Each structure stands twice: as C-alpha cells, then as structure tokens.
Coordinates of C-alpha atoms in Angstrom, one line a residue:
Chain A
K14 CA 5.3 22.7 -8.1
N15 CA 7.9 22.2 -5.3
E16 CA 7.8 18.8 -3.6
V17 CA 9.5 17.2 -0.7
E18 CA 9.5 13.4 -0.1
Q19 CA 10.7 12.1 3.3
S20 CA 11.5 8.6 4.4
P21 CA 10.9 6.5 6.4
Q22 CA 7.5 7.5 7.8
N23 CA 8.1 5.6 11.0
L24 CA 11.4 4.7 12.7
T25 CA 12.0 2.7 15.9
A26 CA 15.4 2.4 17.4
Q27 CA 17.1 1.3 20.5
E28 CA 19.0 3.7 22.6
G29 CA 22.5 4.3 21.3
E30 CA 21.7 3.4 17.7
F31 CA 22.7 5.6 14.8
I32 CA 19.7 7.0 13.0
T33 CA 19.3 8.4 9.5
I34 CA 16.2 10.1 8.0
N35 CA 16.2 10.9 4.3
C36 CA 14.6 13.7 2.3
S37 CA 14.4 14.2 -1.5
Y38 CA 13.3 17.4 -3.1
S39 CA 12.3 18.7 -6.5
V40 CA 13.9 21.3 -8.8
G41 CA 13.2 24.8 -7.6
I42 CA 14.0 24.2 -3.9
S43 CA 17.2 25.9 -2.9
A44 CA 17.5 25.2 0.8
L45 CA 16.4 22.5 3.3
H46 CA 15.2 23.0 6.8
W47 CA 15.1 20.2 9.3
L48 CA 12.5 20.6 12.0
Q49 CA 11.7 18.7 15.2
Q50 CA 8.1 18.5 16.5
H51 CA 7.5 17.4 20.0
P52 CA 4.3 15.6 21.1
G53 CA 2.7 18.9 22.3
G54 CA 3.0 20.2 18.7
G55 CA 5.8 22.8 19.2
I56 CA 8.3 23.0 16.4
V57 CA 12.0 23.7 16.7
S58 CA 14.2 24.5 13.8
L59 CA 17.2 22.2 13.9
F60 CA 19.1 23.1 10.7
M61 CA 18.9 25.1 7.7
L62 CA 21.3 24.3 4.9
S63 CA 21.8 25.0 1.2
S64 CA 25.1 23.2 0.8
G65 CA 27.5 20.9 2.6
K66 CA 27.0 19.7 6.2
K67 CA 26.1 21.1 9.6
K68 CA 26.6 19.6 13.0
H69 CA 25.0 20.4 16.3
G70 CA 25.7 18.1 19.2
R71 CA 24.6 14.6 18.2
L72 CA 22.7 15.8 15.2
I73 CA 24.3 16.1 11.7
A74 CA 22.5 17.3 8.5
T75 CA 23.9 16.9 5.1
I76 CA 22.7 18.0 1.7
N77 CA 23.7 17.0 -1.8
I78 CA 22.6 19.6 -4.2
Q79 CA 23.3 17.6 -7.4
E80 CA 21.2 14.7 -6.2
K81 CA 18.6 16.9 -4.5
H82 CA 18.9 14.9 -1.3
S83 CA 19.4 15.7 2.3
S84 CA 19.9 13.5 5.4
L85 CA 19.5 14.0 9.1
H86 CA 21.6 11.8 11.3
I87 CA 21.4 11.3 15.0
T88 CA 24.4 9.6 16.7
A89 CA 24.1 7.7 20.0
S90 CA 20.3 8.1 20.0
H91 CA 18.4 8.7 23.2
P92 CA 14.8 8.3 24.2
R93 CA 14.5 12.1 24.5
D94 CA 15.2 12.2 20.7
S95 CA 11.7 10.7 20.2
A96 CA 9.8 13.2 18.2
V97 CA 8.6 13.9 14.7
Y98 CA 11.3 15.1 12.3
I99 CA 10.2 17.1 9.3
C100 CA 12.2 18.3 6.4
A101 CA 11.0 21.4 4.5
G102 CA 12.2 22.9 1.3
A103 CA 12.5 26.6 0.6
A104 CA 12.5 28.0 -2.9
G105 CA 14.8 30.8 -3.8
G106 CA 14.2 34.1 -5.5
T107 CA 11.0 35.9 -4.6
S108 CA 9.5 33.0 -2.7
Y109 CA 9.8 34.9 0.5
G110 CA 11.0 31.9 2.4
K111 CA 7.8 29.9 1.9
L112 CA 8.3 26.3 2.9
T113 CA 7.1 23.0 1.4
F114 CA 7.0 20.2 4.0
G115 CA 7.7 16.5 3.9
Q116 CA 5.2 14.2 5.7
G117 CA 7.4 13.8 8.7
T118 CA 9.2 10.9 10.3
I119 CA 7.9 9.6 13.6
L120 CA 11.0 8.5 15.6
T121 CA 10.7 6.4 18.7
V122 CA 13.8 5.6 20.6
H123 CA 13.4 2.9 23.3
P124 CA 15.7 2.7 26.4
Chain B
S18 CA 15.8 38.9 21.5
Q19 CA 12.9 38.0 19.2
T20 CA 9.8 36.2 20.5
I21 CA 6.7 35.0 18.8
H22 CA 3.4 34.6 20.6
Q23 CA 0.2 32.8 19.6
W24 CA -3.1 32.6 21.2
P25 CA -5.2 30.9 22.2
A26 CA -3.2 27.7 22.8
T27 CA -6.2 25.5 22.4
L28 CA -9.7 26.2 21.1
V29 CA -12.9 24.2 20.7
Q30 CA -15.5 25.8 18.4
P31 CA -18.8 24.6 16.9
V32 CA -19.3 24.3 13.2
G33 CA -20.4 27.6 11.7
S34 CA -18.9 29.7 14.4
P35 CA -16.3 32.5 13.6
L36 CA -12.6 32.1 14.3
S37 CA -9.9 34.5 15.2
L38 CA -6.3 33.4 15.9
E39 CA -3.7 35.9 16.7
C40 CA 0.1 35.9 16.3
T41 CA 2.5 38.6 17.3
V42 CA 6.2 39.0 17.0
E43 CA 8.5 41.0 19.3
G44 CA 12.0 42.2 18.8
T45 CA 12.1 42.6 15.0
S46 CA 10.7 44.9 12.4
N47 CA 9.0 44.2 9.1
P48 CA 9.2 40.4 9.4
N49 CA 7.8 38.0 6.8
L50 CA 4.9 36.2 8.5
Y51 CA 3.4 32.8 7.8
W52 CA 0.4 30.8 8.8
Y53 CA 0.7 27.0 8.5
R54 CA -1.8 24.3 9.3
Q55 CA -1.3 20.7 10.2
A56 CA -4.5 18.6 9.9
A57 CA -4.8 15.4 11.8
G58 CA -2.5 12.7 10.2
R59 CA -1.2 15.1 7.6
G60 CA 1.9 17.2 7.0
L61 CA 2.2 20.9 7.5
Q62 CA 0.8 23.1 4.8
L63 CA 1.4 26.8 4.1
L64 CA -1.9 28.8 4.2
F65 CA -0.9 32.4 4.0
Y66 CA 2.2 34.5 4.0
S67 CA 2.8 38.3 4.3
I68 CA 5.7 40.5 3.4
G69 CA 4.2 43.7 4.9
I70 CA 1.2 45.4 6.3
D71 CA -1.9 44.6 4.2
Q72 CA 0.3 42.5 1.8
I73 CA -1.0 39.0 2.2
S74 CA -0.9 36.1 -0.2
S75 CA -3.0 32.9 0.0
E76 CA -1.6 29.6 -0.9
V77 CA -4.6 27.3 -0.5
P78 CA -8.2 28.2 -1.4
Q79 CA -10.4 27.8 1.7
N80 CA -12.8 29.5 3.9
L81 CA -10.0 31.1 6.0
S82 CA -8.6 34.6 5.6
A83 CA -5.6 36.4 7.0
S84 CA -5.0 40.0 7.9
R85 CA -2.0 42.0 9.1
P86 CA -3.2 45.2 10.7
Q87 CA 0.1 46.0 12.2
D88 CA 3.7 45.3 11.3
R89 CA 4.2 42.5 13.8
Q90 CA 0.6 41.2 14.1
F91 CA -0.9 38.4 11.9
I92 CA -4.4 37.3 12.3
L93 CA -6.1 34.2 10.9
S94 CA -9.9 34.3 10.6
S95 CA -13.0 32.5 9.4
K96 CA -16.6 33.7 9.3
K97 CA -17.9 30.1 9.5
L98 CA -15.8 27.2 10.6
L99 CA -16.0 23.8 8.9
L100 CA -15.2 20.4 10.5
S101 CA -12.2 20.2 8.1
D102 CA -10.7 23.4 9.7
S103 CA -9.7 21.3 12.7
G104 CA -6.0 21.1 13.1
F105 CA -2.8 22.6 14.6
Y106 CA -2.2 26.1 13.4
L107 CA 1.3 27.5 13.5
C108 CA 2.5 31.0 12.9
A109 CA 6.1 31.7 11.9
W110 CA 8.3 34.6 11.0
S111 CA 11.5 35.2 9.1
V112 CA 13.7 38.3 8.6
P113 CA 13.7 39.7 5.1
G114 CA 16.6 41.3 3.5
L115 CA 19.2 38.8 4.8
R116 CA 21.0 36.5 2.4
F117 CA 18.8 33.6 1.4
P118 CA 17.8 31.1 2.8
Y119 CA 15.8 32.7 5.5
E120 CA 15.7 31.1 9.0
Q121 CA 12.1 30.6 10.1
Y122 CA 11.0 30.8 13.7
F123 CA 7.8 29.1 14.8
G124 CA 5.3 30.0 17.4
P125 CA 3.9 27.6 20.0
G126 CA 0.8 26.9 17.9
T127 CA -3.0 26.7 18.4
R128 CA -4.8 23.5 18.5
L129 CA -8.3 24.0 17.0
T130 CA -11.1 21.4 17.3
V131 CA -14.2 22.1 15.4
T132 CA -17.2 20.1 16.7

C-alpha cells in the first residue's frame, strides 16, 4: 500500500521567515505532487517532481529518490502564503496517476 | 485551454436523500478523471478514477457510485446519503499518454453537508 507522511501538521511563522515542509513516502511511489489548498477549499498544483529540484518564484521543491523524501521550501514567507500544503504521491506503471495524499500542513504566516 | 467545472459549489442534503455531483472538463479529449473526498479534519482520499467512458474503478467501498456517460463528464452519485458522506468533493483530470508522471488539474470542489 502506498503511503505518504507529511510533517509538521501545523506551522506558524513570522513574515520573512524561511519555511520547510517535509514529506516521506513509501516504495511504489514514483513522483510527488505539492498542492496548495486555500481556505475556500480550492486546490492548486504547485509542483510535480520525480527527481531533482524545481523552483517557482519563492517556492522550491526538492526530492531525494534514494531516501524517499521531498521538501517544500518557501523563502521570504508572506501572510498570503497562509494555506494548507499537501504532498501527494503518484505510483508509476498502470496506476493512471492515482494520488495518495499526506495529511497536509496548515501554514500560518503572521505579519 | 483546458477548464474543469464542478457543480453545485455547495449542497446541503438530508440523510437518506439521493446525491448527484457533476464534473465536466473542456479543452481535452479522453482525460483520466478522478473523484476525491476530504472529510472534515481528514486528508484527501481517492474515491473513483476513470480512464474512459464506462471504465470506472472504485478505490474505497462505500455507498457512493460514479459514472462517466460522456468522454468529459464524470458524475458522483448516491441513492441514500449518510452523515459520513459530508465533506469536500473534488474532481480532477489528467492527460493520459504523456510521459509519467501525469500533471493533475483540480476542479473548484463541492462542499456537501448531510444533515
């Protein structure tokens, strides 16, 4: 069974701080998605990666395939970054892209 | 460009009543389609996925069912709702045939409250 463990569950930061959210996953998962969920519930896909590192603005996602670990970093955090961040693992082969989700990290950035 | 629609946005239904949530995708053909649910205080969970018309797989046993009557239409149904069916329902799609992994695109969601 594919599993995804995410930490921390809750994270509070002051504006400008560097933030890291971690995700560990089980054998069988070949790619990681990082998602952002806003208070209204809508979900936005931030990154999808199966190796290396990706950067978009102040967001950086890394994945270590050997250690089965991925991190999402936010540099110079801002109150508008407050949201729930979710990592989700995708199995390869004939899994048709089905995702297994972590529990999510509730991020609150104070001004 | 591709767009995914879900309706209704919110729904309040009594226990025992039927349910029909609809999801449609525009701008792509033969997408993989997914229904996810997020129960209160819990993470997202895959309920159903479909790789083609009338090709639907269930991931979690429950009183919900899914149908795909058209290529870009995915419907989530129930004959009799339970209190435990309350939650946030998300539809998503991905494009098959591309190199794995597949990017997934999420709809705006339906918030269902069963009373």
